[in-house]
Coordinates of C-alpha atoms in Angstrom, one line a residue:
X1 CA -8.4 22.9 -37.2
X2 CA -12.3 23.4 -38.1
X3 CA -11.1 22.4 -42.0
X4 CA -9.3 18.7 -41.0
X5 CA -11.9 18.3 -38.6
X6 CA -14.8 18.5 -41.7
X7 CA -12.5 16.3 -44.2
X8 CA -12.7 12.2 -43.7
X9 CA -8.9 10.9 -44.3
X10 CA -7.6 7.4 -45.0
X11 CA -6.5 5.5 -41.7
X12 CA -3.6 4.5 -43.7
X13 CA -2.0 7.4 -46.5
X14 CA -4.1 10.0 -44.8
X15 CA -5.8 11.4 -47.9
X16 CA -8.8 12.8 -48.5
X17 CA -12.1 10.5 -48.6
X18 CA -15.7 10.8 -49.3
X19 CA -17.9 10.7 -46.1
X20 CA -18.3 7.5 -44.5
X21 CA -15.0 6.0 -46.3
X22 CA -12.2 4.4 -44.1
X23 CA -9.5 3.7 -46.9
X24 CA -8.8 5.9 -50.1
X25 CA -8.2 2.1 -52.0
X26 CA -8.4 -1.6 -51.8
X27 CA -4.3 -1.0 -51.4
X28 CA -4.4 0.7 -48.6
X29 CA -6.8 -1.5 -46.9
X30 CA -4.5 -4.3 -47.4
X31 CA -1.5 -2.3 -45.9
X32 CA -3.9 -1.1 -42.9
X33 CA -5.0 -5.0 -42.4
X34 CA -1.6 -6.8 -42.8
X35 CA 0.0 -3.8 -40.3
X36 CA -2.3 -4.5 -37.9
X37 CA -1.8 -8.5 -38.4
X38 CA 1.7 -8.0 -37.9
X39 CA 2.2 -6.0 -35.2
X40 CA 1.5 -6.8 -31.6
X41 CA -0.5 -4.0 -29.6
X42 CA 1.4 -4.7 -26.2
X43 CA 4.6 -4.3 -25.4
X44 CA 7.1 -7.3 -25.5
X45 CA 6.3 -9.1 -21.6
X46 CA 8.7 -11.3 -19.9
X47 CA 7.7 -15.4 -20.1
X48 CA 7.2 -15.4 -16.3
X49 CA 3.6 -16.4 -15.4
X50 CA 1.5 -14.2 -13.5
X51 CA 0.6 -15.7 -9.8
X52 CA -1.6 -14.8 -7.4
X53 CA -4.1 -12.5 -9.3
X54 CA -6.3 -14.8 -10.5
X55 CA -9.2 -13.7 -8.5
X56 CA -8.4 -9.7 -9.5
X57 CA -7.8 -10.2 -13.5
X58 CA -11.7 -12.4 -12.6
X59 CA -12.7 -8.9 -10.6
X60 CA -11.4 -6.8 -13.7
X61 CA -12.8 -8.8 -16.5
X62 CA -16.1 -8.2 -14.8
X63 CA -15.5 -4.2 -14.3
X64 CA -14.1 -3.9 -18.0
X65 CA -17.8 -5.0 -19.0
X66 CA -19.4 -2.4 -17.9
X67 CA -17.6 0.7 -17.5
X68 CA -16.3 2.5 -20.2
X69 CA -13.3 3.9 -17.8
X70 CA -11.6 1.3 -15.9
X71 CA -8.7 2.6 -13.7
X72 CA -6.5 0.3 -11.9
X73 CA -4.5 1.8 -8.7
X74 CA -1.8 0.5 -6.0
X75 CA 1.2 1.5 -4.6
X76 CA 4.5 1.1 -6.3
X77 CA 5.8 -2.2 -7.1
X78 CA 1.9 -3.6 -7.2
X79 CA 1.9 -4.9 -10.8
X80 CA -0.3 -2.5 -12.0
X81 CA 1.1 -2.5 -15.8
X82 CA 1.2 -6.0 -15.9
X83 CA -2.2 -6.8 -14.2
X84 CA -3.3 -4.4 -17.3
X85 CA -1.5 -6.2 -20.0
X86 CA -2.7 -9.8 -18.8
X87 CA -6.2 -8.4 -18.9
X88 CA -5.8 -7.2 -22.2
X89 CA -4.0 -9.2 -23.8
X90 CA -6.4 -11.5 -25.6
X91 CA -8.6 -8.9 -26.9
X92 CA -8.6 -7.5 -30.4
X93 CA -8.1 -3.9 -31.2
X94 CA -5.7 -2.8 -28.2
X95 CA -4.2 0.4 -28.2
X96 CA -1.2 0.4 -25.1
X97 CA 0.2 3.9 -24.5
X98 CA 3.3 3.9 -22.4
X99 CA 3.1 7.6 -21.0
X100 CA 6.0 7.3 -19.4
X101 CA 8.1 9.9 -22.3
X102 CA 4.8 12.4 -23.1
X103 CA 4.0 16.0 -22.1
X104 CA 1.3 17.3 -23.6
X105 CA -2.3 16.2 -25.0
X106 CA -0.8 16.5 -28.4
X107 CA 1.4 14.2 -27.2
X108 CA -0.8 11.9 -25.8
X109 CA -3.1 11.8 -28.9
X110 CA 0.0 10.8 -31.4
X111 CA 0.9 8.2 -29.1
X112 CA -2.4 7.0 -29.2
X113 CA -2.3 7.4 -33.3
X114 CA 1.0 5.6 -33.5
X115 CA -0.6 2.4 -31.4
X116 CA -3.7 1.9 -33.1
X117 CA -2.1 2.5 -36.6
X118 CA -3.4 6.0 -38.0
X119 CA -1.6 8.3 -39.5
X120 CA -0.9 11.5 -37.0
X121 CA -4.6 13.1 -36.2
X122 CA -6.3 15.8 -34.1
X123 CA -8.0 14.6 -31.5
X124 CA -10.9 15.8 -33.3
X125 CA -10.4 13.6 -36.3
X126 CA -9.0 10.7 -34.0
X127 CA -12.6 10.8 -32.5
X128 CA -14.0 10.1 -35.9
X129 CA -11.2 7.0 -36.7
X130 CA -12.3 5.2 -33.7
X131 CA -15.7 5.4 -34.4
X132 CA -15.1 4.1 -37.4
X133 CA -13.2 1.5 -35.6
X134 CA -13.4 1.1 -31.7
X135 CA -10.4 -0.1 -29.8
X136 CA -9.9 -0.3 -26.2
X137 CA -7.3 2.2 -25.2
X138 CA -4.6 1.3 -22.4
X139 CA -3.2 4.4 -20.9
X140 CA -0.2 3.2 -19.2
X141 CA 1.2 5.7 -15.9
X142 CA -0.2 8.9 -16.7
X143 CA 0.5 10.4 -13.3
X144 CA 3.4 13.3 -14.9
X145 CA 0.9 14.3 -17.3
X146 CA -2.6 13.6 -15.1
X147 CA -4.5 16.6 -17.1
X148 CA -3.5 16.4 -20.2
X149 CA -4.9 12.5 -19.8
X150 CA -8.2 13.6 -18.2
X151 CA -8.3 16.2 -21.1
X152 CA -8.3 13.4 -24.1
X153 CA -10.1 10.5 -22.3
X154 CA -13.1 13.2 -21.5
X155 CA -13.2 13.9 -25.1
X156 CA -13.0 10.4 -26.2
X157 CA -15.6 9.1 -23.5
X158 CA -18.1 11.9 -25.2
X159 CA -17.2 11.5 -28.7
X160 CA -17.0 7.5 -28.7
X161 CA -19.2 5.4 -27.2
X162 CA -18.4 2.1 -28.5
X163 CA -14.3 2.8 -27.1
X164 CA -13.0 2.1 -24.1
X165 CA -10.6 3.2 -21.5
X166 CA -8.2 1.1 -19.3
X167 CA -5.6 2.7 -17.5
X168 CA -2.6 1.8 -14.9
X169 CA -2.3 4.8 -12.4
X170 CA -1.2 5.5 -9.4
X171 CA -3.6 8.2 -9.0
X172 CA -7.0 8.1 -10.8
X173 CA -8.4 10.3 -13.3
X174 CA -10.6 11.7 -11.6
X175 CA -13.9 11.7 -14.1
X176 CA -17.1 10.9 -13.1
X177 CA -17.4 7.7 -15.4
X178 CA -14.6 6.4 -13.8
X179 CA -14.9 2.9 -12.0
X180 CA -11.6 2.8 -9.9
X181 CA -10.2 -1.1 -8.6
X182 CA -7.1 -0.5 -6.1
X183 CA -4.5 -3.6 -6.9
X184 CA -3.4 -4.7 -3.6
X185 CA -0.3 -6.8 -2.5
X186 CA 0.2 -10.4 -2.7
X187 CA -1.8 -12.4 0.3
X188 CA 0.8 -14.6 1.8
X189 CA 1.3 -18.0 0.2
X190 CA 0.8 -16.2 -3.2
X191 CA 4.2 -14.3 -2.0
X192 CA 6.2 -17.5 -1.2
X193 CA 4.8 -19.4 -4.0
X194 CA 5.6 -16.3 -6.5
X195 CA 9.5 -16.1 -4.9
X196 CA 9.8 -20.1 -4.9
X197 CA 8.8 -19.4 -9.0
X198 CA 10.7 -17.3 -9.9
X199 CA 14.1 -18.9 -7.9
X200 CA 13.1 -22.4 -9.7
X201 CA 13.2 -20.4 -13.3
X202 CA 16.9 -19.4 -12.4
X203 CA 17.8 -23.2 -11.6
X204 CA 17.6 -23.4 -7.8
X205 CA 16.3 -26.4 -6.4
X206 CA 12.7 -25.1 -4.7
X207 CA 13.7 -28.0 -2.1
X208 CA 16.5 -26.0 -1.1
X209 CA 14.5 -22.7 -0.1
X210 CA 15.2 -22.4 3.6
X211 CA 12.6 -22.5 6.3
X212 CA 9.2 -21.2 5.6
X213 CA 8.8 -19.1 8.5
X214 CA 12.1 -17.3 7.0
X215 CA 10.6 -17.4 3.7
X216 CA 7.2 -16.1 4.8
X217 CA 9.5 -13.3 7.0
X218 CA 11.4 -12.6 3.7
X219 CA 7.9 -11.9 1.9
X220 CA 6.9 -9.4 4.5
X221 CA 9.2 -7.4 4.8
X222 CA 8.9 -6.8 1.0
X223 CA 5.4 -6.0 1.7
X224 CA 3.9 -8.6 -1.0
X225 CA 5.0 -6.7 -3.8
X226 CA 5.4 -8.6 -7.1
X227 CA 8.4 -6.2 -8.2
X228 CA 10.2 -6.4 -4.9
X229 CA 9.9 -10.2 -4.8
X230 CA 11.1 -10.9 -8.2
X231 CA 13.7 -9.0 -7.8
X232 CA 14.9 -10.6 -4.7
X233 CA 14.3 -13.7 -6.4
X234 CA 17.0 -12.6 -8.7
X235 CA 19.6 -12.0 -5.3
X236 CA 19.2 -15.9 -4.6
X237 CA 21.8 -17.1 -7.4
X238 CA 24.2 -15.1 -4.7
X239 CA 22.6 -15.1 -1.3
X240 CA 20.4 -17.0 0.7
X241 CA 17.0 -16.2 2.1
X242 CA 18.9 -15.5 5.4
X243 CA 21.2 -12.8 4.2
X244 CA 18.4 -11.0 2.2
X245 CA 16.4 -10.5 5.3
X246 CA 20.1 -9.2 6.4
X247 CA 20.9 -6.5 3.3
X248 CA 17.3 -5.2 3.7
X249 CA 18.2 -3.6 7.0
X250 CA 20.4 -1.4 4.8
X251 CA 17.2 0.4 2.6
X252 CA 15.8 -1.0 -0.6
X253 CA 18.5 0.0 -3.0
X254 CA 19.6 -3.7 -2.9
X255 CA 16.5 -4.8 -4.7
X256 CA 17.8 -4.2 -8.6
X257 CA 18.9 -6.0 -11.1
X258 CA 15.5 -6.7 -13.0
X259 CA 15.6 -7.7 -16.5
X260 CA 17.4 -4.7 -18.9
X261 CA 14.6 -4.8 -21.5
X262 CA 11.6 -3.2 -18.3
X263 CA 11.0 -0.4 -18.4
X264 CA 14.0 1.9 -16.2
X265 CA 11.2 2.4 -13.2
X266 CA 10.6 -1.2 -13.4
X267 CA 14.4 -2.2 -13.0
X268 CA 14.8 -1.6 -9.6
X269 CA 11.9 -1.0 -6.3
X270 CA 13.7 2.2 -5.9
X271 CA 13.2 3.4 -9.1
X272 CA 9.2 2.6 -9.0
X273 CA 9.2 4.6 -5.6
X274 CA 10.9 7.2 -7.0
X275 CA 9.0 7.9 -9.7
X276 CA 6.1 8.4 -7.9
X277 CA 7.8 10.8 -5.5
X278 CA 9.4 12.9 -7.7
X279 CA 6.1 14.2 -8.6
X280 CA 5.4 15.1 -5.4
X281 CA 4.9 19.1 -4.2
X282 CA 6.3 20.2 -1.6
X283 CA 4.1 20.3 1.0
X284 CA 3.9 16.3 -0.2
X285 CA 7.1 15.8 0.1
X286 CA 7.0 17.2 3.9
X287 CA 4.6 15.0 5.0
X288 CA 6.1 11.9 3.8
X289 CA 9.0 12.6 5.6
X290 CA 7.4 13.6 8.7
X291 CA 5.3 9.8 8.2
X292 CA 8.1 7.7 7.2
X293 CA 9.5 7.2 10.7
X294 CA 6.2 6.2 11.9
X295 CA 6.4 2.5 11.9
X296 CA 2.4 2.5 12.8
X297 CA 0.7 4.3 10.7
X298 CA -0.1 8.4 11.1
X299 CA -3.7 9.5 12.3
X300 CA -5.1 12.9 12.0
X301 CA -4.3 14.0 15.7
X302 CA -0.7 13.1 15.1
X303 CA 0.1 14.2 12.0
X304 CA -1.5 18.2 13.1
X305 CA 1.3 17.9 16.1
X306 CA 3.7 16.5 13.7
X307 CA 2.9 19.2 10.7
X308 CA 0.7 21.5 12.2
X309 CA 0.8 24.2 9.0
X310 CA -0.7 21.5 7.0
X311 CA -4.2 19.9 6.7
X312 CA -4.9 16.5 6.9
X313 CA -6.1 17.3 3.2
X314 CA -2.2 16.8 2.1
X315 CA -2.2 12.9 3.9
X316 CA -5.3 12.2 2.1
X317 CA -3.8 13.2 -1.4
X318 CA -0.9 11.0 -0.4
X319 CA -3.3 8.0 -0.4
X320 CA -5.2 9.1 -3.0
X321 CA -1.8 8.6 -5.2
X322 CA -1.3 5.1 -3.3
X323 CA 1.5 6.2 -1.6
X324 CA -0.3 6.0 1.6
X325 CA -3.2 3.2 2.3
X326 CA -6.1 3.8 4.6
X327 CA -6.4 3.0 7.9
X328 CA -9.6 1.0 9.6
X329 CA -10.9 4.4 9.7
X330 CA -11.0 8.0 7.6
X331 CA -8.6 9.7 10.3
X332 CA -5.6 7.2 10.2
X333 CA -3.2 5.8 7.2
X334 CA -0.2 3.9 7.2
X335 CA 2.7 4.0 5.0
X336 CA 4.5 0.8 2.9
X337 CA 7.3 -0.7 4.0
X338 CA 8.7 -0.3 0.9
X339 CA 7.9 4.0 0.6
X340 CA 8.9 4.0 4.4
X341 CA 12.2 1.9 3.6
X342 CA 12.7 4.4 0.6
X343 CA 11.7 7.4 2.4
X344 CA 14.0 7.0 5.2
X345 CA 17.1 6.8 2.8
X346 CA 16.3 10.3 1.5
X347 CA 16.1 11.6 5.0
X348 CA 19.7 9.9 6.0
X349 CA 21.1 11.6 2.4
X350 CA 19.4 15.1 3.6
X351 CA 20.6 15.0 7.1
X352 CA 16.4 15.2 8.2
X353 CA 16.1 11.8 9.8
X354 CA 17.1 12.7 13.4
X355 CA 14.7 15.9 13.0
X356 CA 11.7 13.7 12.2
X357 CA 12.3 11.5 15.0
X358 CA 12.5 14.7 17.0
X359 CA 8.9 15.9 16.0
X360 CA 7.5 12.3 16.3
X361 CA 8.6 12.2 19.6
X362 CA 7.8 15.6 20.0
X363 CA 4.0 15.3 19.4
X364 CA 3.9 12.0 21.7
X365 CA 4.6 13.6 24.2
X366 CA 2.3 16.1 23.8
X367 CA 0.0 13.7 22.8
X368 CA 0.6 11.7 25.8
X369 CA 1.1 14.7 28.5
X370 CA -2.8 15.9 27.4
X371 CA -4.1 12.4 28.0
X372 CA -7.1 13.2 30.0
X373 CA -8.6 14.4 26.4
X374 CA -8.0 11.5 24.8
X375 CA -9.4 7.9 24.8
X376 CA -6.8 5.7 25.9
X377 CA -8.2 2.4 25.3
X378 CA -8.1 3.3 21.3
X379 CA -5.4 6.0 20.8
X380 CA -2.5 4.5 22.7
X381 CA -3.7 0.5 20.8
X382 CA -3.0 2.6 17.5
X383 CA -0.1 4.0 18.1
X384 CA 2.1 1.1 19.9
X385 CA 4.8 0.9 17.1
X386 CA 5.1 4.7 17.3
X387 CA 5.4 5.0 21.1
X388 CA 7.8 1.8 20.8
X389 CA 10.0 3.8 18.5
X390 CA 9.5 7.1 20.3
X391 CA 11.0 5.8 23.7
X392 CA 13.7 3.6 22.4
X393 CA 15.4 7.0 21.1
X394 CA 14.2 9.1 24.1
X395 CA 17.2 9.4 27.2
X396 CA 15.5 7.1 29.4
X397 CA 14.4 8.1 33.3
X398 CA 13.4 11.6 31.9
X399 CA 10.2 13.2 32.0
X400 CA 9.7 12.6 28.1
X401 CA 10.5 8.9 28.8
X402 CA 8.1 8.6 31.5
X403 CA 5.3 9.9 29.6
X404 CA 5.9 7.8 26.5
X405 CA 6.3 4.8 28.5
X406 CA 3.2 5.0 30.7
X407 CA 1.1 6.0 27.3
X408 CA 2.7 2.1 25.5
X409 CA 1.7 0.4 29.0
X410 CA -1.9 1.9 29.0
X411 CA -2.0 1.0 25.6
X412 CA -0.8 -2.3 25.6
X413 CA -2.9 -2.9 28.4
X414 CA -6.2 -1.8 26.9
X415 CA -4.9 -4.8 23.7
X416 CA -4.7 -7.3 27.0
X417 CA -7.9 -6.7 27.7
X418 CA -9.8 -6.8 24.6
X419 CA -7.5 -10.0 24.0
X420 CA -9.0 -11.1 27.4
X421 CA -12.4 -10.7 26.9
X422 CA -13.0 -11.9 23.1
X423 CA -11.0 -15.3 24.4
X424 CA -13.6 -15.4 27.6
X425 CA -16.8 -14.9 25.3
X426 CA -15.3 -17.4 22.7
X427 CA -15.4 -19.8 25.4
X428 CA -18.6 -18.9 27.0
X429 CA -17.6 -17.7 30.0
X430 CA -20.6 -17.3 32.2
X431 CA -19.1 -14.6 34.8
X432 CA -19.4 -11.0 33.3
X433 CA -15.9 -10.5 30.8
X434 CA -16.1 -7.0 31.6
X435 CA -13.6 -7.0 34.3
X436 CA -10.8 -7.3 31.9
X437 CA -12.0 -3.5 30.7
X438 CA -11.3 -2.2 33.9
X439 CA -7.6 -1.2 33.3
X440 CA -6.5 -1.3 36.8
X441 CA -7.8 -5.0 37.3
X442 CA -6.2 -5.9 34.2
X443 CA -2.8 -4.5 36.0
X444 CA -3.5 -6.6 39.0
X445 CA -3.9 -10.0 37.1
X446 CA -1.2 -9.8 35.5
X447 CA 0.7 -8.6 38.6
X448 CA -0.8 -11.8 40.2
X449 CA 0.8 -13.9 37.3
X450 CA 4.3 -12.6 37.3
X451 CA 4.3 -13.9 41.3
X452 CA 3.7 -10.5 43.0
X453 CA 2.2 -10.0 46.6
X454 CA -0.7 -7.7 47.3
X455 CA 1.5 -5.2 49.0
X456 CA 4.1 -5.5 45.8
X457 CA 1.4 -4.8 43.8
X458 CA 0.3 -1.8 45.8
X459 CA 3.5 -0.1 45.8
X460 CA 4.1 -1.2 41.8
X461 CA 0.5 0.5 41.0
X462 CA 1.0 3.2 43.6
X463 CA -2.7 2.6 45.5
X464 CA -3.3 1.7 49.0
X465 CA -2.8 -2.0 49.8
X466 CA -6.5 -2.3 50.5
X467 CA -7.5 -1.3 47.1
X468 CA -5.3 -3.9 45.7
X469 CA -6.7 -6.4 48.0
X470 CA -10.1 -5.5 47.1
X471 CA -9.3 -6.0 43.5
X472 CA -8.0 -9.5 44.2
X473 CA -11.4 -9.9 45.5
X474 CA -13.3 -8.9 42.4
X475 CA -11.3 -11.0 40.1
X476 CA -12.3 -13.6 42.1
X477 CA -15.2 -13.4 42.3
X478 CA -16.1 -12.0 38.9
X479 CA -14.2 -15.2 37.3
X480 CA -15.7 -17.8 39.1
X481 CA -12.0 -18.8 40.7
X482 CA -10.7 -19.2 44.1
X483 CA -7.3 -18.6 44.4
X484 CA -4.2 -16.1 43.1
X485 CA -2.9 -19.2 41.7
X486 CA -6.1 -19.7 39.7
X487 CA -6.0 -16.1 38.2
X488 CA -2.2 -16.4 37.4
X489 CA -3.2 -19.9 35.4
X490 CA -6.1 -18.1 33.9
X491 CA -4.1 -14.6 32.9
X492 CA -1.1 -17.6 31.3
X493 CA -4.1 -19.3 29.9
X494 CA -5.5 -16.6 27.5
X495 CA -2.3 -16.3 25.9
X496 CA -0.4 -13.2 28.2
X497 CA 3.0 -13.0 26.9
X498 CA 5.9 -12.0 29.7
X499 CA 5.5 -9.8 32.0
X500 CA 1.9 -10.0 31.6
X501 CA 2.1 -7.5 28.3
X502 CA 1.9 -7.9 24.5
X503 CA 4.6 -7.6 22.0
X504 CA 5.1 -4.3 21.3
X505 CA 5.2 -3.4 17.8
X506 CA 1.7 -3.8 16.1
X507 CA 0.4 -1.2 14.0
X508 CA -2.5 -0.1 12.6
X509 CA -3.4 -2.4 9.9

């Protein structure tokens, strides 16, 4: 190793040179330059335009610029390969690595070799090549082989300054160089206009798409992701938009069928999931289990109910290899549909689903039974979709039931009255909006609007009928209106759905 790293070779016959030399002979320069000429650096890509990342390849460009070590991240199914190719594709001197069939750093470095046209090196030597002549090095889904990766990019990083380092992960590297840009999914109308596309390109009329709202339906449930889309694009020679939104009900397995020349974890959503998963421990694997079957989202308190032999240390590693995506704060993450979908299919194979519906429901409870500890106006808001699932599988008029259900009303009533009291400020109310905090006024208006009496609403709300009249008061005379009538138009106003309650169902976002 110390002798090849002190001998120069040729980039192309690998022989000896004399210091500073790239080539033995004017031959193999010619060989090195019409190779290189020839041969494209990426790997072959589909004609399909890219939609609805205009504004991210911008974003990347930018990063690319200035960091030597640009890692792009998302969840399965984002496009992180091809955002990386359509950013690189127009540059000179690419090396793309598909690590996808590597185990080692030996590996690694041949592949690398192989790409930018050297004859097989030590990394040592391969240093002293690209100085000689820099490339920017793709490293395509190194998450198998993560340390091996970190291994030869640290040493290139050191040894090369004028290289440079792009790479499609699921999971960053973790250097401190490293500028990280997380590849989100689709906005909306980039969805529909990406699944219109690609139908068009297999002949059917985009005039024939049925509804939008179906369409818009269609493109989330499949979360926004470019692989799921395309591939459901594919199912419209056969089905309509209708009886898509119909076979997804049955897991993800449906969405297959992509072209045979991607790559085998690109041929199918399930395939990208479970590739990621695969390399999951086991305490990993645990934890997505126990958070598939929560429809909103898993916050810290929950998940130490839910797993309490594991820190919240195992959800954040979870996110960190996009598998999980934060929360509007650090204690709380949600899952994909599409990991959730995928997910919940293993537990059905296993026999585990109706256990992790157990422990979800299990921790509720507990959650809901201690509920003097916890703040209701936020905790019950966040976990709606949960409670919603919890008591739909929970034997109803039992204790369980009772507690679950009273935690989703305090919940959904804390959502009335935020709702409530954003819509009075937006229209510059000039009474005090603060009633609609008070949760037991909140109750009473929207008593008043489904047509209840005071004493109905004293035996509904269990409190004396003089403290319900005496809220009747307040609202009156905290809103400025004279009448039940008046607070029932007012409640119906502001947008109350029946009953005086949201929709349950919203999670954490």
């Amino acid at each position: 190793m110390g002798a090849e790293s002190s001998i120069s070779r040729c980039l192309e016959c690998g022989s000896s040179l004399r210091p500073q030399a790239t080539y033995c002979s004017a031959a193999c320069r010619q060989r090195g330059y019409r190779r290189r000429r020839s041969t494209s650096p990426l790997p072959a890509q589909r004609l399909n335009p890219m939609l609805g990342r205009a504004d991210d390849l911008a974003a990347l460009n930018r990063l690319i610029t200035h960091h030597a070590l640009l890692t792009v991240t998302g969840p399965p199914g984002v496009g992180k390969t091809r955002a990386v190719q359509a950013l690189v594709e127009r540059r000179q001197h690419v090396a793309f690595i598909d690590l996808t069939t590597t185990h080692s750093a030996r590996d690694v470095v041949d592949a690398i070799c192989n790409s930018a046209h050297l004859p097989a090196l030590r990394l040592e030597s391969l240093t002293t090549a690209l100085n000689r002549n820099p490339h920017l090095i793709v490293l395509d889904s190194p998450e198998r082989i993560l340390s091996p990766c970190v291994q030869v990019a640290r040493t290139l990083l050191q040894s090369c300054p004028r290289v440079k380092i792009v790479v499609a992960s699921r999971e960053r590297l973790g250097l401190p160089q490293e500028k990280t840009y997380l590849l989100r999914s689709l906005q909306p109308d980039d969805a529909a206009r990406l699944f219109t596309d690609r139908t068009h390109q297999l002949g059917i009329d985009p005039h024939a798409q049925e509804s939008p709202a179906r369409l818009r339906l269609l493109c989330d449930r499949l979360g926004g992701l470019p692989l799921a889309l395309e591939l459901a694009a594919r199912l419209r020679r056969v089905l309509s938009v209708a009886e898509i939104l119909s076979s997804l009900d049955t897991g993800i397995a449906l969405l297959e069928g992509a072209p045979r020349d991607a790559p085998p974890r690109h041929q199918s959503l399930h395939a990208a999931i479970d590739w990621s998963y695969r390399s999951l421990s086991a305490d990993e694997k645990s934890a997505v289990h126990a958070i598939a079957v929560m429809p909103g989202g898993v916050s810290r308190e929950l998940f130490g109910l839910v797993q309490p032999a594991m820190s919240w240390q195992v959800v954040q590693s979870l996110a960190a290899k996009s598998l999980l995506t934060p929360g509007r704060t650090d204690d709380r993450c949600r899952m994909p549909a599409s990991v959730r979908a995928f997910t919940t299919v293993v537990l059905q194979n296993t026999g585990e689903l109706a256990a992790a519906i157990e422990s979800l429901r299990t921790g509720l409870v507990t959650m809901a039974t201690a509920a003097d500890s916890i703040d209701t106006r936020t905790t019950w808001h966040a976990e709606q979709a949960n409670l919603f699932q919890a008591l739909t599988l929970t034997p109803p008029r039992t204790k369980d039931w009772r507690a679950l259900a009273s935690a989703l009303v305090r919940g959904l009533v804390g959502e009335l009255g935020d709702q409530l009291t954003s819509r009075c400020a937006a229209r510059g109310a000039t009474t005090d909006p603060t009633i609609w905090q008070d949760t037991r006024a909140t109750k009473v208006a929207t008593l008043i609007a489904e047509g209840l009496t005071n004493r109905e609403i004293s035996a509904r709300l269990h409190v004396s009928l003089r403290t319900a009249e005496q809220c009747v008061h307040r609202l009156k005379a905290e809103l400025g209106l004279r009448s039940r009538a008046q607070i029932a138009a007012e409640v119906s106003r502001l947008g109350v759905g029946a009953g005086g309650f949201l929709r349950p169902g919203r999670a954490d976002r």
